[in-house]
Short mmCIF file of C-alpha atoms and ligand atoms in Angstrom, two decimals:
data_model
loop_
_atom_site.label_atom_id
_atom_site.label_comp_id
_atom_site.label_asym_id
_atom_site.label_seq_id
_atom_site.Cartn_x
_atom_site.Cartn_y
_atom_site.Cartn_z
CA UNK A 156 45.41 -26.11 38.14
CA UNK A 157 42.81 -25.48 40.71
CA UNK A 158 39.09 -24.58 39.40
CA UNK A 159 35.89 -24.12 40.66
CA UNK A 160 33.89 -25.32 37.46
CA UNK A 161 33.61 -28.66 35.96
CA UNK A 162 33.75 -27.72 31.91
CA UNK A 163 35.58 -30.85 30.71
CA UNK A 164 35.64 -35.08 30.81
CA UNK A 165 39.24 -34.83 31.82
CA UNK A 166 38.92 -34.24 35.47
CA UNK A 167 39.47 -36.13 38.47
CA UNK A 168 39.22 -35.15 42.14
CA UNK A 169 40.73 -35.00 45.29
CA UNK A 170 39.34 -34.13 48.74
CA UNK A 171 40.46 -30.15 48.54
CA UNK A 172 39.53 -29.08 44.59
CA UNK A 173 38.43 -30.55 41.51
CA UNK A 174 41.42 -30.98 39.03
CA UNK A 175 41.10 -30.10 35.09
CA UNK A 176 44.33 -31.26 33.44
CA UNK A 177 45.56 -29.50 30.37
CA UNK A 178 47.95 -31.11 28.72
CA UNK A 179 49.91 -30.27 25.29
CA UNK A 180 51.02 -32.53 22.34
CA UNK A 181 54.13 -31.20 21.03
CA UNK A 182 54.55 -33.54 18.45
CA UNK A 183 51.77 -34.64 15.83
CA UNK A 184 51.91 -35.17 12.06
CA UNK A 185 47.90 -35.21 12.41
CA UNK A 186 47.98 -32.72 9.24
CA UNK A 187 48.70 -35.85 7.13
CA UNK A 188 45.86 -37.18 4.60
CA UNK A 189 45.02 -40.39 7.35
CA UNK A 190 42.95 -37.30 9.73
CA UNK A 191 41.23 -35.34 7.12
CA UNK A 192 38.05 -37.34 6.62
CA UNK A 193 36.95 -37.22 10.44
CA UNK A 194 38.60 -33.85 10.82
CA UNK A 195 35.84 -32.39 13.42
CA UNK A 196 35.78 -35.31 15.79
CA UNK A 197 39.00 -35.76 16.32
CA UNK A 198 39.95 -32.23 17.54
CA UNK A 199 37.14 -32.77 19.97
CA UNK A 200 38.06 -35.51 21.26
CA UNK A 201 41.29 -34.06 21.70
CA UNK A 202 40.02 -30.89 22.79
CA UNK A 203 37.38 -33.29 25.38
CA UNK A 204 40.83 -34.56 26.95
CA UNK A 205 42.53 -31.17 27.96
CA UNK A 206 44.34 -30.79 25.16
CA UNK A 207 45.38 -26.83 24.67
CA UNK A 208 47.81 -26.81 21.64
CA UNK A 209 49.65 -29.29 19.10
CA UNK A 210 52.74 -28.50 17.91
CA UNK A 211 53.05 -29.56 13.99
CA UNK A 212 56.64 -31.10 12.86
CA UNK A 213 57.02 -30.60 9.19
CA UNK A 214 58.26 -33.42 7.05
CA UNK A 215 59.34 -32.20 3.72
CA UNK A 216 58.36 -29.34 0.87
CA UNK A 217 55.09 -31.49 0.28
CA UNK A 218 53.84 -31.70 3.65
CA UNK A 219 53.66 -27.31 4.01
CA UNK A 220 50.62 -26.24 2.77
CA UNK A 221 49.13 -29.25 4.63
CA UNK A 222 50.22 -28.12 7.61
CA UNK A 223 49.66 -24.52 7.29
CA UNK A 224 46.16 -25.10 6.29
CA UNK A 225 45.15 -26.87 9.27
CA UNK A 226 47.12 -23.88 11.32
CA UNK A 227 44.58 -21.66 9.75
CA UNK A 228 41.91 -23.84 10.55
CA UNK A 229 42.74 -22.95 14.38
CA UNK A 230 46.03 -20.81 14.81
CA UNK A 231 46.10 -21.11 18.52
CA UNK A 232 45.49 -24.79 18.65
CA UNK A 233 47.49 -26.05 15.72
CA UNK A 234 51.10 -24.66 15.94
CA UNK A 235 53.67 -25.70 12.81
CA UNK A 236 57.24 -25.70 12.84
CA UNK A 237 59.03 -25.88 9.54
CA UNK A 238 62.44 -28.37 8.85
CA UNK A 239 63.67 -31.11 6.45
CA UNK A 240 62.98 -34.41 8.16
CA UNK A 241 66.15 -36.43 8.01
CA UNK A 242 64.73 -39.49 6.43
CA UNK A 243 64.03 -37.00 3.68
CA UNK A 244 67.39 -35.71 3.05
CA UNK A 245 68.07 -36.85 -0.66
CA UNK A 246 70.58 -35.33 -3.35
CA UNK A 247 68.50 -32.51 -3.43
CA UNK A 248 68.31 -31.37 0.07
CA UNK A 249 70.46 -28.42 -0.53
CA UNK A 250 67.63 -26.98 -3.12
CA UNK A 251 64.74 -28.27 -0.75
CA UNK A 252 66.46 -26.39 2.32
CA UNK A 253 66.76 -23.03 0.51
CA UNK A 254 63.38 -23.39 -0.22
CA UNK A 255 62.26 -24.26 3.37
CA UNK A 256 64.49 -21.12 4.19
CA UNK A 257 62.69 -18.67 2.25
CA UNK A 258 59.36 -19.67 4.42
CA UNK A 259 61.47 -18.95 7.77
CA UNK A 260 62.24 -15.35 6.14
CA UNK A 261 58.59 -15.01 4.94
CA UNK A 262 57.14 -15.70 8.55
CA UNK A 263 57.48 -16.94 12.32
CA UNK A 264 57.35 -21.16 13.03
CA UNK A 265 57.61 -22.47 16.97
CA UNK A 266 60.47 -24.28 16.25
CA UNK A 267 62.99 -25.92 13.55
CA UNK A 268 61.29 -29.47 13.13
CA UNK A 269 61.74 -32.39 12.90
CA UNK A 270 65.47 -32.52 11.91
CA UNK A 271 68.13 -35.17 13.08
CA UNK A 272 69.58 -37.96 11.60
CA UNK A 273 68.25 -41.78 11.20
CA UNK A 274 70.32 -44.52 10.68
CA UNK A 275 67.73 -47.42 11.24
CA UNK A 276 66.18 -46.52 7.33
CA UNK A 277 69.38 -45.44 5.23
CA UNK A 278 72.57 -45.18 6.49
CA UNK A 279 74.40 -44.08 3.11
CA UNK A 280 73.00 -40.84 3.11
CA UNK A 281 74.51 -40.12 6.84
CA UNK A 282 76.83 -37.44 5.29
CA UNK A 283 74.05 -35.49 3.53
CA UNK A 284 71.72 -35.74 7.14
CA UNK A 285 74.69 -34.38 8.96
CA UNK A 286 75.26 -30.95 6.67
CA UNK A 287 71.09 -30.91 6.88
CA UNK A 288 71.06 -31.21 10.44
CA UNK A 289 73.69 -28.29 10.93
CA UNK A 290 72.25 -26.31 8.22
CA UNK A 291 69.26 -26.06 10.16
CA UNK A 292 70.51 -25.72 13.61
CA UNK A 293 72.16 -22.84 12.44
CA UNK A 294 68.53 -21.42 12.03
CA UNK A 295 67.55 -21.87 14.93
CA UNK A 296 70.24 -20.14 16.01
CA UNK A 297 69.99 -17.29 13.93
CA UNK A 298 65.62 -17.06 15.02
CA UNK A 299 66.10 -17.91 18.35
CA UNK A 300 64.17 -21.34 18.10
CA UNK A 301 64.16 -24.68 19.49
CA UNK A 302 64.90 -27.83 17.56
CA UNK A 303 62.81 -30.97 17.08
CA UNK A 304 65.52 -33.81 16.57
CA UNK A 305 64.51 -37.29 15.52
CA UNK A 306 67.76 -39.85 16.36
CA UNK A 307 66.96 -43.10 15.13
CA UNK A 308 69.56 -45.22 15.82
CA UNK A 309 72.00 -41.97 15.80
CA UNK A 310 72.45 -40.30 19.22
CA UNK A 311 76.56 -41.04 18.60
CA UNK A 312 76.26 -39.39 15.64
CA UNK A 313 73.77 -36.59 17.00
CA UNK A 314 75.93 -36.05 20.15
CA UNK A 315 79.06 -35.38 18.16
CA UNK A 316 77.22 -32.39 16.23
CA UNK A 317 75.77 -30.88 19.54
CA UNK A 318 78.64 -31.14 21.20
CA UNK A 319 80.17 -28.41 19.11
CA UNK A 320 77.00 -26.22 19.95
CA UNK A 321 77.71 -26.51 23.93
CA UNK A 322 77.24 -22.86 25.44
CA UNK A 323 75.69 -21.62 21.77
CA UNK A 324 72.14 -21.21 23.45
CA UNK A 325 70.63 -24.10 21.61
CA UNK A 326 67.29 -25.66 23.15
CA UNK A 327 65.59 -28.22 21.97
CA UNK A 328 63.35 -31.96 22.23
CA UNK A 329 64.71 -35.17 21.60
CA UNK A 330 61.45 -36.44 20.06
CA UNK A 331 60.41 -39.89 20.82
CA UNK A 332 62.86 -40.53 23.39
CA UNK A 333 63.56 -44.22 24.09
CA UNK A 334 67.42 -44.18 24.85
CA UNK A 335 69.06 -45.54 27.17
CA UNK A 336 69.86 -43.50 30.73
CA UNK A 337 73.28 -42.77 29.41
CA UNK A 338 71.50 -40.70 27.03
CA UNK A 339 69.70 -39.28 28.81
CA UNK A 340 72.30 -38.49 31.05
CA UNK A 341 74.10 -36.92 28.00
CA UNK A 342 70.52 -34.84 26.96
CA UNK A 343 70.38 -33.17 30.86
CA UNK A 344 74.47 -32.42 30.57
CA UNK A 345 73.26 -29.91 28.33
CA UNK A 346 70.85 -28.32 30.02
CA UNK A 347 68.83 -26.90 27.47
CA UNK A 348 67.40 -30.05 25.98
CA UNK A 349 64.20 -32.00 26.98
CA UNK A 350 62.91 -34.83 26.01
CA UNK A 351 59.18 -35.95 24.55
CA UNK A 352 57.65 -39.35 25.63
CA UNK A 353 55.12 -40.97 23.40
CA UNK A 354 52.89 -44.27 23.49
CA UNK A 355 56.41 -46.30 23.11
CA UNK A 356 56.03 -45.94 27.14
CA UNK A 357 53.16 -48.45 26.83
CA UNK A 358 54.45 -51.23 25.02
CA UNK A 359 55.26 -54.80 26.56
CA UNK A 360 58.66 -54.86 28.46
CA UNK A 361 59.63 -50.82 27.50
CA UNK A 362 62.75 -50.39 28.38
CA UNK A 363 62.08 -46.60 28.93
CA UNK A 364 60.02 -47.34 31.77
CA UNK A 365 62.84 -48.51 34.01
CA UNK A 366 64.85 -44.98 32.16
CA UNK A 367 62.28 -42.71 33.40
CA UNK A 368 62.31 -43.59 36.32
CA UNK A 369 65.47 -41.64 36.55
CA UNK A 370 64.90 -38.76 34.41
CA UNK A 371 63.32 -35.43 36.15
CA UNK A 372 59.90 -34.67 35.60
CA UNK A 373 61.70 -31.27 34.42
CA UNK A 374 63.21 -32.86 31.11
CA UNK A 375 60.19 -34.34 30.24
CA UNK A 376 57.18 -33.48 27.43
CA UNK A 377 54.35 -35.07 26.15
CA UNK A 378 54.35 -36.33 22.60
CA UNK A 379 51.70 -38.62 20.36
CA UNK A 380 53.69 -38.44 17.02
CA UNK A 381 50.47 -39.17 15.46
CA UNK A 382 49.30 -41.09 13.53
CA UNK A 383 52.42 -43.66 14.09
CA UNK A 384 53.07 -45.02 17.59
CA UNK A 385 49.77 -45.45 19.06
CA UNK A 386 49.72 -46.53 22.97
CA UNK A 387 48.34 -49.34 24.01
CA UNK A 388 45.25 -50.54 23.40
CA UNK A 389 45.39 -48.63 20.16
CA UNK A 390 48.36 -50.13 18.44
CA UNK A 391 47.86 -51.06 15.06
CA UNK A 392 45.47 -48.14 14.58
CA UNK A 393 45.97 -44.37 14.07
CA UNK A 394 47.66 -42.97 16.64
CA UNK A 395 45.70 -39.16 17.70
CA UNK A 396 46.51 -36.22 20.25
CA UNK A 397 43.48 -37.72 22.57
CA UNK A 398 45.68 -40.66 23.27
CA UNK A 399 48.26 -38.21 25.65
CA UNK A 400 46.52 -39.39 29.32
CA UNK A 401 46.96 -43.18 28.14
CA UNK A 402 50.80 -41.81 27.98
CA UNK A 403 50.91 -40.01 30.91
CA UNK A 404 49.39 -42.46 33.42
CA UNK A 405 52.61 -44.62 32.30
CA UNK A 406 55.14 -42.04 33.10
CA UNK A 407 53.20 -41.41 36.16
CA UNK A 408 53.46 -45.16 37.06
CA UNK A 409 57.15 -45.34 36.36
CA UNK A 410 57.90 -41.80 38.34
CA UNK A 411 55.58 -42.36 41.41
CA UNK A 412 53.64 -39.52 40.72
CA UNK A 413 50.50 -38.40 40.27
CA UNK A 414 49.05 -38.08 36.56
CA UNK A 415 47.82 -34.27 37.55
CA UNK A 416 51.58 -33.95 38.21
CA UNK A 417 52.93 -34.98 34.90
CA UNK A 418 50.18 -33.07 33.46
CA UNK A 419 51.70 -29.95 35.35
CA UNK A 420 54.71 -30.10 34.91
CA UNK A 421 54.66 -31.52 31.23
CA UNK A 422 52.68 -28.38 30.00
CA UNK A 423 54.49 -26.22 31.77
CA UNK A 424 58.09 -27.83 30.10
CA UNK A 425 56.53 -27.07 26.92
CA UNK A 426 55.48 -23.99 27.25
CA UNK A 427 58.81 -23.26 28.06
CA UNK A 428 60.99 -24.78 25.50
CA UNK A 429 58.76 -23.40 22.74
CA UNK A 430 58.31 -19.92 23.75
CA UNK A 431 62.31 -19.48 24.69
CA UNK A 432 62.20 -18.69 27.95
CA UNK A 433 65.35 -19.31 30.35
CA UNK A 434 66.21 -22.97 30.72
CA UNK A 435 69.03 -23.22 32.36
ZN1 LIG B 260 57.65 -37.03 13.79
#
């Protein structure tokens, strides 16, 4: 972005213009109880680091009105999505999905989030994720809305389902992307499907590093999934949207490019993905 006026920290220079990066989260559970208390400083210092908009995943029934009342804190800034997270799939998903239905007929969300399937925490309930995950693609499909999948442990078992949706018009993020480049490989076969890098990218010996090396700047988005995951030097802390440079300088390490770049092309990615426009 080239600009004549300096209105913001995050700027750095080169010989021809001055360079503001903007930059957009697209994955932050920063409605959760841990970032109510310092509310007003940590928007700014989000908002201080070129951050334009970040996209809310919703967790479970509880989790709504939390989110939706920090949308209508800021509506342009704080953007929800609305889906059954897969760790919270229980016997009564089919109840808590109706429910979550009745808020997609009620209203518009930017995407159906954060859905998937996670094997890492409990692996019996695998056949009640599955029905939840293509209950809720089918939404998407019906609203004409990305998804926000979560794979932990899973992509076999996430692959298999999208497989069937080939050529449906599906888009999507892989959230939290630390696969392997097979996957990844698998993720660009489909065209429609990016992939969101978070602090993980910072973290002694990441494997992803060497991965991203080989994944187009044009499958990639920006992610804090705040407050968990914090980059390094934060770890062990909360994790918050301000945080997304500390992430970006890594990819721009690993990809040879410059941070203003990822910062480009990042934004860009996600403005696409979330407001439907052509992808492949
Ligand atoms: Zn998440």
């Amino acid at each position: 972005m080239r600009v004549g006026v300096i209105t913001v920290a995050n700027i750095s220079t080169t010989s021809e213009y001055i360079c503001i990066m903007n930059w957009i989260d697209t994955h932050a559970h920063v409605y959760l109880p841990a970032f109510e208390e310092d509310q007003n400083e940590w928007i700014e210092r989000a908002k201080a680091q070129g951050i334009q908009k970040i996209f809310l995943p919703n967790i479970d029934l509880e989790s709504i009105p939390r989110m939706l009342t920090l949308e209508a804190r800021e509506p342009s800034f704080f953007i929800p999505m609305m889906g059954l997270h897969p760790c919270d799939v229980k016997d009564d998903y089919e109840q808590v999905l109706s429910e979550m239905e009745a808020w997609w007929d009620r209203r518009d969300f930017a995407a159906v989030g954060e859905i998937g399937i996670d094997l890492y925490w409990d692996s019996t309930t695998l056949p009640i994720q599955q029905k939840a995950f293509i209950r809720q693609i089918e939404w998407a499909l019906k609203k004409e809305k990305p998804i926000v999948i979560h794979a932990r442990e899973s992509f076999k078992e996430i692959f298999e389902i999208l497989d069937q949706y080939k050529d449906s018009g599906l888009t999507g993020i892989f959230h939290c992307f630390t696969g392997s480049i097979q996957d990844a490989q698998k993720i660009m076969g489909y065209k429609t499907f990016m992939m969101g890098i978070g602090g993980v990218v910072t973290y002694d010996r990441a494997k992803i590093m060497k991965v991203l090396a080989d994944i187009p700047a044009e499958f990639l988005v920006m992610e804090t999934d705040s407050p968990f995951l914090p980059p390094v030097p934060h770890r062990g802390k909360r994790n918050e949207s301000s945080y997304i440079p500390i992430i970006a300088q890594k990819i721009a390490e690993a990809k040879n490019m410059s941070i203003e770049d990822v910062a480009a092309i990042t934004t860009a990615n996600a403005n696409k993905i979330f407001q439907q426009k052509e992808l492949a």
